[in-house]
PDB file of C-alpha atoms in Angstrom:
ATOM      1  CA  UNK A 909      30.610  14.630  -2.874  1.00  0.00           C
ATOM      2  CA  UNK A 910      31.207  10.732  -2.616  1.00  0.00           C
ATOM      3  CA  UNK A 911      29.183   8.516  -4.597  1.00  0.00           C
ATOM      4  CA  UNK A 912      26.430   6.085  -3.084  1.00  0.00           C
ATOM      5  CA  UNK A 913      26.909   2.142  -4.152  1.00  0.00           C
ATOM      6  CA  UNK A 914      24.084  -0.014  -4.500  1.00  0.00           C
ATOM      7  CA  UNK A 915      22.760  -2.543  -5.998  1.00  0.00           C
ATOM      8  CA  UNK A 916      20.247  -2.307  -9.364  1.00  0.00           C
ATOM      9  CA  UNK A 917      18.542  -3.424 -11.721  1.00  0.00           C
ATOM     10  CA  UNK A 918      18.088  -0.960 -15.029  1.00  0.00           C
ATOM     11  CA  UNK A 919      14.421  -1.038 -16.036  1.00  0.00           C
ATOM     12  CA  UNK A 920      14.768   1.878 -18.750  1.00  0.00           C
ATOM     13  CA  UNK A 921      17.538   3.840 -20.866  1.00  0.00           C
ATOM     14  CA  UNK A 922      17.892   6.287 -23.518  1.00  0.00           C
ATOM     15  CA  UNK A 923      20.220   7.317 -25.594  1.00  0.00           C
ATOM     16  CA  UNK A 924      21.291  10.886 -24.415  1.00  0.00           C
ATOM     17  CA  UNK A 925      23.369  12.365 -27.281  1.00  0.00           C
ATOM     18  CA  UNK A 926      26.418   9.828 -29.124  1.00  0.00           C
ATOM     19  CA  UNK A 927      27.721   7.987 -26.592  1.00  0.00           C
ATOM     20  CA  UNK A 928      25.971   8.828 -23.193  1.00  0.00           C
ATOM     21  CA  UNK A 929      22.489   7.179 -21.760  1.00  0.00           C
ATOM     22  CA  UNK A 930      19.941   8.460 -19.139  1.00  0.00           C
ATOM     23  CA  UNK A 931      18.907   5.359 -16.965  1.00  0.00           C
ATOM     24  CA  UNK A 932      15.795   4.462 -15.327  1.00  0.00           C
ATOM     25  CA  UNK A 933      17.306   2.561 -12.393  1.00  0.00           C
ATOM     26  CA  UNK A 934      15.628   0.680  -9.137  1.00  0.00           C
ATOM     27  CA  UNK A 935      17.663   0.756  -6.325  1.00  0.00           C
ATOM     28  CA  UNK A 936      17.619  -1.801  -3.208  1.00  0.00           C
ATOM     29  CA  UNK A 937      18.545   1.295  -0.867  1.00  0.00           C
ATOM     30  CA  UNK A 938      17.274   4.469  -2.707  1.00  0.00           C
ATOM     31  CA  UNK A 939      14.202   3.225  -4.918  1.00  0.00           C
ATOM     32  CA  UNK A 940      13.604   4.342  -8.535  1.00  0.00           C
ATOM     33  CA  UNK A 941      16.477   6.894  -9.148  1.00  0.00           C
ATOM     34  CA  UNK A 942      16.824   8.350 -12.916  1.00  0.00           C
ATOM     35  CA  UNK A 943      20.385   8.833 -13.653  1.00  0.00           C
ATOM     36  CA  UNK A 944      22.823  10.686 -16.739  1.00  0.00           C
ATOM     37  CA  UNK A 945      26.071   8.050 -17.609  1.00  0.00           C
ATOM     38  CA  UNK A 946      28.144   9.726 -19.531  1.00  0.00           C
ATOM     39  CA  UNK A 947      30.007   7.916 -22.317  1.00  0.00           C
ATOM     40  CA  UNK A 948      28.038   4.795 -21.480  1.00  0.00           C
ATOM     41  CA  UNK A 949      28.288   3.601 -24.580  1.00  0.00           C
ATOM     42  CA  UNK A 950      32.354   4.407 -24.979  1.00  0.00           C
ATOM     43  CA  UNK A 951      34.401   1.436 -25.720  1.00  0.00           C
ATOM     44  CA  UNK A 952      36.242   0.646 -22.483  1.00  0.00           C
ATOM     45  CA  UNK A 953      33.919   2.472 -20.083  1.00  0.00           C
ATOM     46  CA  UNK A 954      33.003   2.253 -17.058  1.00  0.00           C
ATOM     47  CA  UNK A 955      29.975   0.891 -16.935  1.00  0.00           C
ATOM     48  CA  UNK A 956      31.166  -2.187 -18.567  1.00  0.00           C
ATOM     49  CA  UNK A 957      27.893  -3.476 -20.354  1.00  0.00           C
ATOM     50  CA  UNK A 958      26.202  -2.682 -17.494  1.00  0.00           C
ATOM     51  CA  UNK A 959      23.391  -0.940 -18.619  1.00  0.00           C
ATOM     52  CA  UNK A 960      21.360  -3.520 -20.722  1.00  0.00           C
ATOM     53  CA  UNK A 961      17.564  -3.198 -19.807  1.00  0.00           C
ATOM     54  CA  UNK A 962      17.082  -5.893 -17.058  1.00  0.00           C
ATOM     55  CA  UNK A 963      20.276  -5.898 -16.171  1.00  0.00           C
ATOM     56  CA  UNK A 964      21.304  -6.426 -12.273  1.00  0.00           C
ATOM     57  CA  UNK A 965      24.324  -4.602 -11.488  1.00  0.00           C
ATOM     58  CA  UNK A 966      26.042  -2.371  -8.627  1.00  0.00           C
ATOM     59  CA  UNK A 967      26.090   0.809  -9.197  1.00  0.00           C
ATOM     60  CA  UNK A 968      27.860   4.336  -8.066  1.00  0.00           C
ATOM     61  CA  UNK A 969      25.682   6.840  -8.142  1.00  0.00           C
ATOM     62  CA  UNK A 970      26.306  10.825  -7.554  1.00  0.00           C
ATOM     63  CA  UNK A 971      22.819  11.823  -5.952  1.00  0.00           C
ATOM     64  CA  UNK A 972      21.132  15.615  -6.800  1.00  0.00           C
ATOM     65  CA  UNK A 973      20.175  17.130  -3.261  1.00  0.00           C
ATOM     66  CA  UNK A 974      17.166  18.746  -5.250  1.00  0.00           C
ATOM     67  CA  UNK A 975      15.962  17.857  -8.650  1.00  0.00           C
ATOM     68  CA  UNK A 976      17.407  17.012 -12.073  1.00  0.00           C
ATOM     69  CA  UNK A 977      18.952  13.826 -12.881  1.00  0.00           C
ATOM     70  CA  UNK A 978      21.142  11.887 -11.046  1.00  0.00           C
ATOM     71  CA  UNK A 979      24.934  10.719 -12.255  1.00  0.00           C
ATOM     72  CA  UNK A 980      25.900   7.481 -12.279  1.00  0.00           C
ATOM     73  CA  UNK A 981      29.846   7.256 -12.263  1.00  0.00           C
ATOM     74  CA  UNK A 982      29.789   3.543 -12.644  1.00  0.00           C
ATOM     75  CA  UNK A 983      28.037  -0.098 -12.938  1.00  0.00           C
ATOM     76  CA  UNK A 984      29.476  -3.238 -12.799  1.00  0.00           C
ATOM     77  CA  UNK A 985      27.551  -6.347 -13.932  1.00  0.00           C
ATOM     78  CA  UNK A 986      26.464  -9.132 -11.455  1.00  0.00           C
ATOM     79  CA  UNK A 987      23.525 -10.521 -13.791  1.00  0.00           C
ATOM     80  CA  UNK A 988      22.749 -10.100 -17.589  1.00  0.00           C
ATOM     81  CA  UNK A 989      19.038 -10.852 -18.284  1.00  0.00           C
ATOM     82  CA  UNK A 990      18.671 -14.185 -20.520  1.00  0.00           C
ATOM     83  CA  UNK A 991      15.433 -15.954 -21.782  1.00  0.00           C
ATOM     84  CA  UNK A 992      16.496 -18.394 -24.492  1.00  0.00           C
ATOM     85  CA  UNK A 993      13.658 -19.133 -26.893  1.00  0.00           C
ATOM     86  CA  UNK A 994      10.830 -18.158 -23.946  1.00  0.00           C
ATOM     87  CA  UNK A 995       8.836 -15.430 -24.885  1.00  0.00           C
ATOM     88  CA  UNK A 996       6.628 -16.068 -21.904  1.00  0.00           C
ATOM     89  CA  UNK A 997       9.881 -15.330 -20.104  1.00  0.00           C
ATOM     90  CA  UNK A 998      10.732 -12.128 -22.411  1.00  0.00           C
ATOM     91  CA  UNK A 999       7.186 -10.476 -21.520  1.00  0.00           C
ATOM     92  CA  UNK A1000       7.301 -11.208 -17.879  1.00  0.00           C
ATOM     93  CA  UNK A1001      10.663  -9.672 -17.404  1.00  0.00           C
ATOM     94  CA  UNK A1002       9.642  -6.549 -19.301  1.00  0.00           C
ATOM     95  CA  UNK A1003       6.243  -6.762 -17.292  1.00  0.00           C
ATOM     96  CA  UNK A1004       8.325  -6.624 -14.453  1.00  0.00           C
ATOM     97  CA  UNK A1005      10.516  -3.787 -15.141  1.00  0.00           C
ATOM     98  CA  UNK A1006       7.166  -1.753 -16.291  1.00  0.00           C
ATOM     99  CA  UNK A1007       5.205  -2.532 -12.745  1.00  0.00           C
ATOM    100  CA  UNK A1008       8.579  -1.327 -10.930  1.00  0.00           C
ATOM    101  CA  UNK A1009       8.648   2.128 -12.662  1.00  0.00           C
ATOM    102  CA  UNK A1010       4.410   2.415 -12.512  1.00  0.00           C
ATOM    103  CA  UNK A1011       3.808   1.311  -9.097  1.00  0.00           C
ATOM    104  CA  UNK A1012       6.683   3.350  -7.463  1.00  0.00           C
ATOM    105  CA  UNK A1013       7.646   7.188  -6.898  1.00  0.00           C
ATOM    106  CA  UNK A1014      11.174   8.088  -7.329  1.00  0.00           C
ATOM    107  CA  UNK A1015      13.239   7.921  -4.671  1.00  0.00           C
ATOM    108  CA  UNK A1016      11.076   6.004  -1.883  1.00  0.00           C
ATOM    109  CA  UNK A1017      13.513   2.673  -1.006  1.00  0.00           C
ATOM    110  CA  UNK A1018      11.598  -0.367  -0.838  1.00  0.00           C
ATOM    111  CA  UNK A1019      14.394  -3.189  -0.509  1.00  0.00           C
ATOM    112  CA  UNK A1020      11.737  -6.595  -0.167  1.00  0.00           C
ATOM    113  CA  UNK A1021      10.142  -4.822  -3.910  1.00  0.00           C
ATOM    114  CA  UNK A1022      13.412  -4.975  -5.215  1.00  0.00           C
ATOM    115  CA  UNK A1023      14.261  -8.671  -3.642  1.00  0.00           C
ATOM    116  CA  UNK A1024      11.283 -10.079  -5.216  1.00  0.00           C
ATOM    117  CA  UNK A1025      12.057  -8.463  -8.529  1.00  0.00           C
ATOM    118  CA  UNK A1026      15.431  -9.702  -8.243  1.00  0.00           C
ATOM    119  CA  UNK A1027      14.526 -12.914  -7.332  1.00  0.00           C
ATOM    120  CA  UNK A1028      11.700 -13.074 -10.273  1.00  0.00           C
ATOM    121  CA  UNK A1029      14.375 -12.246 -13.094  1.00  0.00           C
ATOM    122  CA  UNK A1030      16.721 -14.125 -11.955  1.00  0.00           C
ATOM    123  CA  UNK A1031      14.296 -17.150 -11.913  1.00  0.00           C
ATOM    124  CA  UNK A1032      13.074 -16.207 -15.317  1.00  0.00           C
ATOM    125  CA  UNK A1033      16.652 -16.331 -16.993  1.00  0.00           C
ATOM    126  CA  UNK A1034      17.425 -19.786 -15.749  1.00  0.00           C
ATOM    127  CA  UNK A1035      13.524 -20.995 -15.633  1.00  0.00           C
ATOM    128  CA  UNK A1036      13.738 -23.977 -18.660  1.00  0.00           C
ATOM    129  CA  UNK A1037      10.145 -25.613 -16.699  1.00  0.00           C
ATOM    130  CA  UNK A1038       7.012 -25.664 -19.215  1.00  0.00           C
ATOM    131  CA  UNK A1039       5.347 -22.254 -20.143  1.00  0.00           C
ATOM    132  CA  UNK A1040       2.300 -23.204 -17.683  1.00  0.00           C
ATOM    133  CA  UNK A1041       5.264 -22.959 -14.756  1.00  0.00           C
ATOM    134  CA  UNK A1042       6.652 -19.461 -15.984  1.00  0.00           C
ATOM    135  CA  UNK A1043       3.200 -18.685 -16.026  1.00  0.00           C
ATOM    136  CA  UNK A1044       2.215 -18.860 -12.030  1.00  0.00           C
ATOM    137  CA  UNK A1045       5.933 -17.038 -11.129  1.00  0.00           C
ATOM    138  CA  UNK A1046       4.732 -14.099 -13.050  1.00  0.00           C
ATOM    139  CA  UNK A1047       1.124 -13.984 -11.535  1.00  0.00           C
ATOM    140  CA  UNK A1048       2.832 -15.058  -8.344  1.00  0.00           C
ATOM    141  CA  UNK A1049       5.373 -12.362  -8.604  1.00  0.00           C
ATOM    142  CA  UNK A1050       2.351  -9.551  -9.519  1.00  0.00           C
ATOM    143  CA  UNK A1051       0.709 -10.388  -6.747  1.00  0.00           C
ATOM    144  CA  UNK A1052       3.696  -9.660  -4.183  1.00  0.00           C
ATOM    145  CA  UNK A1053       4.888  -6.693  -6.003  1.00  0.00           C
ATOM    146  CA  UNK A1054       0.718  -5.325  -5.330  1.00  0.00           C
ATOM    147  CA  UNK A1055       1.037  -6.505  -1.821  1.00  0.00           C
ATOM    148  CA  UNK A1056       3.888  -4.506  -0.869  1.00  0.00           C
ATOM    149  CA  UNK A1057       3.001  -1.268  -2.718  1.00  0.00           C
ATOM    150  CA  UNK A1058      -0.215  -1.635  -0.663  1.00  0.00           C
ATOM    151  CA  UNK A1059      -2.583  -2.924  -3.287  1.00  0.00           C
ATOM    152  CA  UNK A1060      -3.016  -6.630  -3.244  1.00  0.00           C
ATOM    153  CA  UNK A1061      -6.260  -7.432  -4.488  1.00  0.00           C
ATOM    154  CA  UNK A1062      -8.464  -9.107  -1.179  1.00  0.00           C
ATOM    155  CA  UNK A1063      -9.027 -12.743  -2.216  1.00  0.00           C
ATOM    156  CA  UNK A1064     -10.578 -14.576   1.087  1.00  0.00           C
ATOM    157  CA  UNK A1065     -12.489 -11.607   2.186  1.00  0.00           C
ATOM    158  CA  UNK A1066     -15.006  -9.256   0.624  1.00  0.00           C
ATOM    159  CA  UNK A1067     -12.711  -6.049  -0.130  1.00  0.00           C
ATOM    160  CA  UNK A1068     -15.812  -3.999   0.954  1.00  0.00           C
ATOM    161  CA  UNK A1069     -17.223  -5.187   4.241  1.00  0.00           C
ATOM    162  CA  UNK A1070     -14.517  -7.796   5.268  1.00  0.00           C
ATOM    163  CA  UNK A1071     -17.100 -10.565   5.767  1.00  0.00           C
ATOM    164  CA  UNK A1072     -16.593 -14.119   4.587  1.00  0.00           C
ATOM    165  CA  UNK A1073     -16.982 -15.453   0.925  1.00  0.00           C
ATOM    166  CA  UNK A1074     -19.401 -18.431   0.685  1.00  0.00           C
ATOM    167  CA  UNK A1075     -18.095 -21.326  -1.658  1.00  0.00           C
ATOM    168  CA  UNK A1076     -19.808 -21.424  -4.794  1.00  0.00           C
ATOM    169  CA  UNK A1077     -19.187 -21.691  -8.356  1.00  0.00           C
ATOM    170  CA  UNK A1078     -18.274 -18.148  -9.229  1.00  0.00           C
ATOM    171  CA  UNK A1079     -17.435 -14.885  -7.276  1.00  0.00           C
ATOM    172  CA  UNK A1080     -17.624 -10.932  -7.630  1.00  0.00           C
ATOM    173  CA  UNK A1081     -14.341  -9.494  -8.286  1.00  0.00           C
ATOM    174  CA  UNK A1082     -14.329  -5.535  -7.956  1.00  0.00           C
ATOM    175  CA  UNK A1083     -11.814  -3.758  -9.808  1.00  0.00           C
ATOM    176  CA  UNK A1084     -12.504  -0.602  -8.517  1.00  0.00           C
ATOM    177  CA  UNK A1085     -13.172  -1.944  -5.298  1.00  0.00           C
ATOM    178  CA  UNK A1086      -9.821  -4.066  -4.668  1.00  0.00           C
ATOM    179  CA  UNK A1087     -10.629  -7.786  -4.689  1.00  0.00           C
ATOM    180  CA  UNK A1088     -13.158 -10.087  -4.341  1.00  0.00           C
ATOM    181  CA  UNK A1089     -16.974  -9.030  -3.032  1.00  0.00           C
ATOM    182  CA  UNK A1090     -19.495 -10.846  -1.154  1.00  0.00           C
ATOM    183  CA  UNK A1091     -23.387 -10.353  -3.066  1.00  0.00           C
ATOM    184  CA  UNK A1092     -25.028  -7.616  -0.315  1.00  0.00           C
ATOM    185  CA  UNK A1093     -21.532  -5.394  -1.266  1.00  0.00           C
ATOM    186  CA  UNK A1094     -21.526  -6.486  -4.698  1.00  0.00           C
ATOM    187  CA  UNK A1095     -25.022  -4.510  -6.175  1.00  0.00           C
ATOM    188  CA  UNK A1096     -24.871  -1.269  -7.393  1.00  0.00           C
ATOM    189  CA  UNK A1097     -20.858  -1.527  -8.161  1.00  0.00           C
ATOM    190  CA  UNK A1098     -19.427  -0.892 -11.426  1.00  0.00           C
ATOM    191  CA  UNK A1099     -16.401  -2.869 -13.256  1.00  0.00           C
ATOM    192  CA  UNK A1100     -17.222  -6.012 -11.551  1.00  0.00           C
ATOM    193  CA  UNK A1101     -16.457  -9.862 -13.458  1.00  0.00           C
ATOM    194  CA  UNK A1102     -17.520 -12.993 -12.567  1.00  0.00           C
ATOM    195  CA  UNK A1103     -14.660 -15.383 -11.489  1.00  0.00           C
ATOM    196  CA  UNK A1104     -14.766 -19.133 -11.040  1.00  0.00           C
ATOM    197  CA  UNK A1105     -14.134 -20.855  -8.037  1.00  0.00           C
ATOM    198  CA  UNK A1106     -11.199 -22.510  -9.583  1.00  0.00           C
ATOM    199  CA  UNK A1107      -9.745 -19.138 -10.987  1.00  0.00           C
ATOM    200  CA  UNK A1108     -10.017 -17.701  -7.194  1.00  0.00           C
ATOM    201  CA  UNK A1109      -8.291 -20.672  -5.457  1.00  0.00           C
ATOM    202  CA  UNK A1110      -5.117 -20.636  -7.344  1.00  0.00           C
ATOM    203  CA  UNK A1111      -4.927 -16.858  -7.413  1.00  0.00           C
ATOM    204  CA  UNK A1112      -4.906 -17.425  -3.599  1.00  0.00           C
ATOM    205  CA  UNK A1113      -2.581 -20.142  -3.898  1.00  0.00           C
ATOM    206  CA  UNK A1114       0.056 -17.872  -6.027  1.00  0.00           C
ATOM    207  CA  UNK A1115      -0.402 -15.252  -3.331  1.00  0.00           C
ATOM    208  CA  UNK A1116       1.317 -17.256  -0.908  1.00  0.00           C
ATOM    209  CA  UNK A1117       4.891 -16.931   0.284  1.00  0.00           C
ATOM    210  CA  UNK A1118       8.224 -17.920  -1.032  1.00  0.00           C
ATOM    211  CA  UNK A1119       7.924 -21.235  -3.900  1.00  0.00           C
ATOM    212  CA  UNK A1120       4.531 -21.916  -3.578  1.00  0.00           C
ATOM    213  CA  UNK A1121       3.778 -21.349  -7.080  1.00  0.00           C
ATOM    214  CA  UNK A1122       6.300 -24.819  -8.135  1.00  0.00           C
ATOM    215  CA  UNK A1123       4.073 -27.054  -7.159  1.00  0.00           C
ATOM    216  CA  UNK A1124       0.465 -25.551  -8.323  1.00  0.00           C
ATOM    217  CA  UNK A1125      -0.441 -26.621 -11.482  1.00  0.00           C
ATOM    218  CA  UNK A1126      -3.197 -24.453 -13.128  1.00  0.00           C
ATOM    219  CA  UNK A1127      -4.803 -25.832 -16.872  1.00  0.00           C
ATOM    220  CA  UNK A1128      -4.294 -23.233 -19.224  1.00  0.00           C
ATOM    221  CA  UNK A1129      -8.018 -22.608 -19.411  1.00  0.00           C
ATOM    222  CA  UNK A1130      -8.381 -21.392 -15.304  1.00  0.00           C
ATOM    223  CA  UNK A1131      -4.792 -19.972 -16.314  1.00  0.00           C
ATOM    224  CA  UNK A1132      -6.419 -17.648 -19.160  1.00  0.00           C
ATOM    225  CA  UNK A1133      -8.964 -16.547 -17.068  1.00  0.00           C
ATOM    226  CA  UNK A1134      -6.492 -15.354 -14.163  1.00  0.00           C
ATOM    227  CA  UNK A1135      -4.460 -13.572 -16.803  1.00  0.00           C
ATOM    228  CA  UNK A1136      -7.577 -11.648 -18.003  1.00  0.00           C
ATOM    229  CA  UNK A1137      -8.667 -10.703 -14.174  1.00  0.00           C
ATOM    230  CA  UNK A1138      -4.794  -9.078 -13.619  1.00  0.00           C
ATOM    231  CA  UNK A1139      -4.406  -7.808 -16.732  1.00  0.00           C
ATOM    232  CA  UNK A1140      -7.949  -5.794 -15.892  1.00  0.00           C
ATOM    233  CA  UNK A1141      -6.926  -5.433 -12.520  1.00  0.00           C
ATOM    234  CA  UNK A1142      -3.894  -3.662 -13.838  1.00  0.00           C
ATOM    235  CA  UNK A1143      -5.710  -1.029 -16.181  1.00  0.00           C
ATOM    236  CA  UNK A1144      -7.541  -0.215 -13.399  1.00  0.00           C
ATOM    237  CA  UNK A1145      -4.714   0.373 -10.925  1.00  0.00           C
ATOM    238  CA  UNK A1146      -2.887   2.089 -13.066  1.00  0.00           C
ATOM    239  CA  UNK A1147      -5.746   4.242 -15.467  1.00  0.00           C
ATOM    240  CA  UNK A1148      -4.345   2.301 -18.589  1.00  0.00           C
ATOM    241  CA  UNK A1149      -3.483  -0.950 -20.053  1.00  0.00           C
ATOM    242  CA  UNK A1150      -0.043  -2.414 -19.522  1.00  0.00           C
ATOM    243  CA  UNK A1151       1.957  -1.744 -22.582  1.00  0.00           C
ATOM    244  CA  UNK A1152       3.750  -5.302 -21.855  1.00  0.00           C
ATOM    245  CA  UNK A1153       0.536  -6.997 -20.838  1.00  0.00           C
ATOM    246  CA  UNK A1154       1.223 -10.600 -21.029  1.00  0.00           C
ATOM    247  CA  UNK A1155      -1.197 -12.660 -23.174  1.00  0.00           C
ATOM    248  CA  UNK A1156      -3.534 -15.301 -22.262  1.00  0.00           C
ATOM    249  CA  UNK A1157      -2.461 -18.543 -23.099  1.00  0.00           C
ATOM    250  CA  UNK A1158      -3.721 -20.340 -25.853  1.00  0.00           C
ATOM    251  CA  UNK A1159      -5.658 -23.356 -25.404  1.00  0.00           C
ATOM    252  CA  UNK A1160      -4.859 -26.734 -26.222  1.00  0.00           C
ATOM    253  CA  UNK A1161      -6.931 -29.140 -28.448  1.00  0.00           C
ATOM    254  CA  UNK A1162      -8.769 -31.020 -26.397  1.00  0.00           C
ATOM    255  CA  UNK A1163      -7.922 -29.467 -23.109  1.00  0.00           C
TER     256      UNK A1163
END
């Protein structure tokens, strides 16, 4: 049987007896794949340090035509995951690797997922810009991971009847309901917050395409508030709390 090569990035391992590790791998071409390396951990193997979590590598993989685990025959290294001192940087790349194994069944490819998670840890590694920067990548990344899984969050039109949302100083947000609601659609609905008009605009500025998110700058007080709404959006989603959540960010005196 000849081994498939693609390219990876390793979002979970575990030791598997003294030397070998099952892997938790997504896949450009063949999704989330779970995978037995045997003697990973071998001086001079083959997987050549591969396997770090985070890691981006290429990979040979022996796929099971039903069940059980996968076995990966080798990994070469194109990208180790480095954060310096950021630990803003640490919990988004761990968010990262949690939303890819949550929001995904094994096996189903989904090559733009895996370019934007990609693309987000490899920004994240190199990303020296001020916290409040490495702050609107992650939201911005969330919110295109959620939009190609089919769950973005509506943000210019009420998730329930699709009619417009007039301007005012706060909005309905649904978290059961998938976005933003407009006040007839908004009564009688459970898990609902209150979101400020400046909270809602750069959430739909951070869902926009490509590098939008460089040049929005969002104060750290509109910035915890948009943390809290995907955070809860999350729990929802998912029927529990991200175990990486990333914190609001604290204040600063005077701000």
């Amino acid at each position: 049987m000849a081994a498939d090569k693609t390219q990876a990035i390793v979002i979970r391992a575990t030791p598997f007896g003294e030397t070998s590790s099952v892997v938790t791998l997504f896949t450009r071409d063949f999704g989330k794949l779970r995978a037995l390396a045997k003697g990973a951990w071998r001086p001079k193997s083959g997987f050549d340090a591969a396997l770090d979590l985070l890691s981006i590598c290429q990979v040979l993989v022996l796929r099971k035509s039903s069940g059980g685990l996968d076995l990966l025959t080798e990994a070469r290294l194109d990208h180790r995951f480095r954060i310096g001192r950021s630990m803003t940087a640490f919990h988004g790349g761990m968010e990262v690797a949690e939303l890819l194994d949550a929001l995904t069944p094994e096996a189903d490819p989904q090559p733009e997922l895996f370019d934007v998670a990609e693309k987000t840890l490899l920004e994240l590694s190199v990303h020296d810009a001020p916290e409040e920067a490495t702050r609107s990548l992650l939201v911005h990344a969330e919110l295109a991971m959620l939009r190609i899984v089919g769950h973005a969050p509506a943000l210019l039109r009420c998730a329930e009847c699709r009619g417009s949302i007039a301007a005012g100083s706060r909005a309905a947000f649904g978290m059961l309901d998938g976005g933003v609601l407009c006040p007839r659609c908004r009564q009688g609905k459970r898990a609902v917050v209150s979101v400020s008009t400046e909270a809602l605009a750069a959430l739909r500025s951070l869902a926009g395409p490509d590098d939008a998110w460089r040049s929005i700058a969002v104060p750290a007080r509109v910035a915890g508030e948009i943390r809290a709404v995907m955070n809860t959006y999350f729990a929802h989603l998912l029927g529990r709390r991200l175990k990486v959540a990333l914190p609001a960010p604290k204040p600063r005196p005077g701000a």
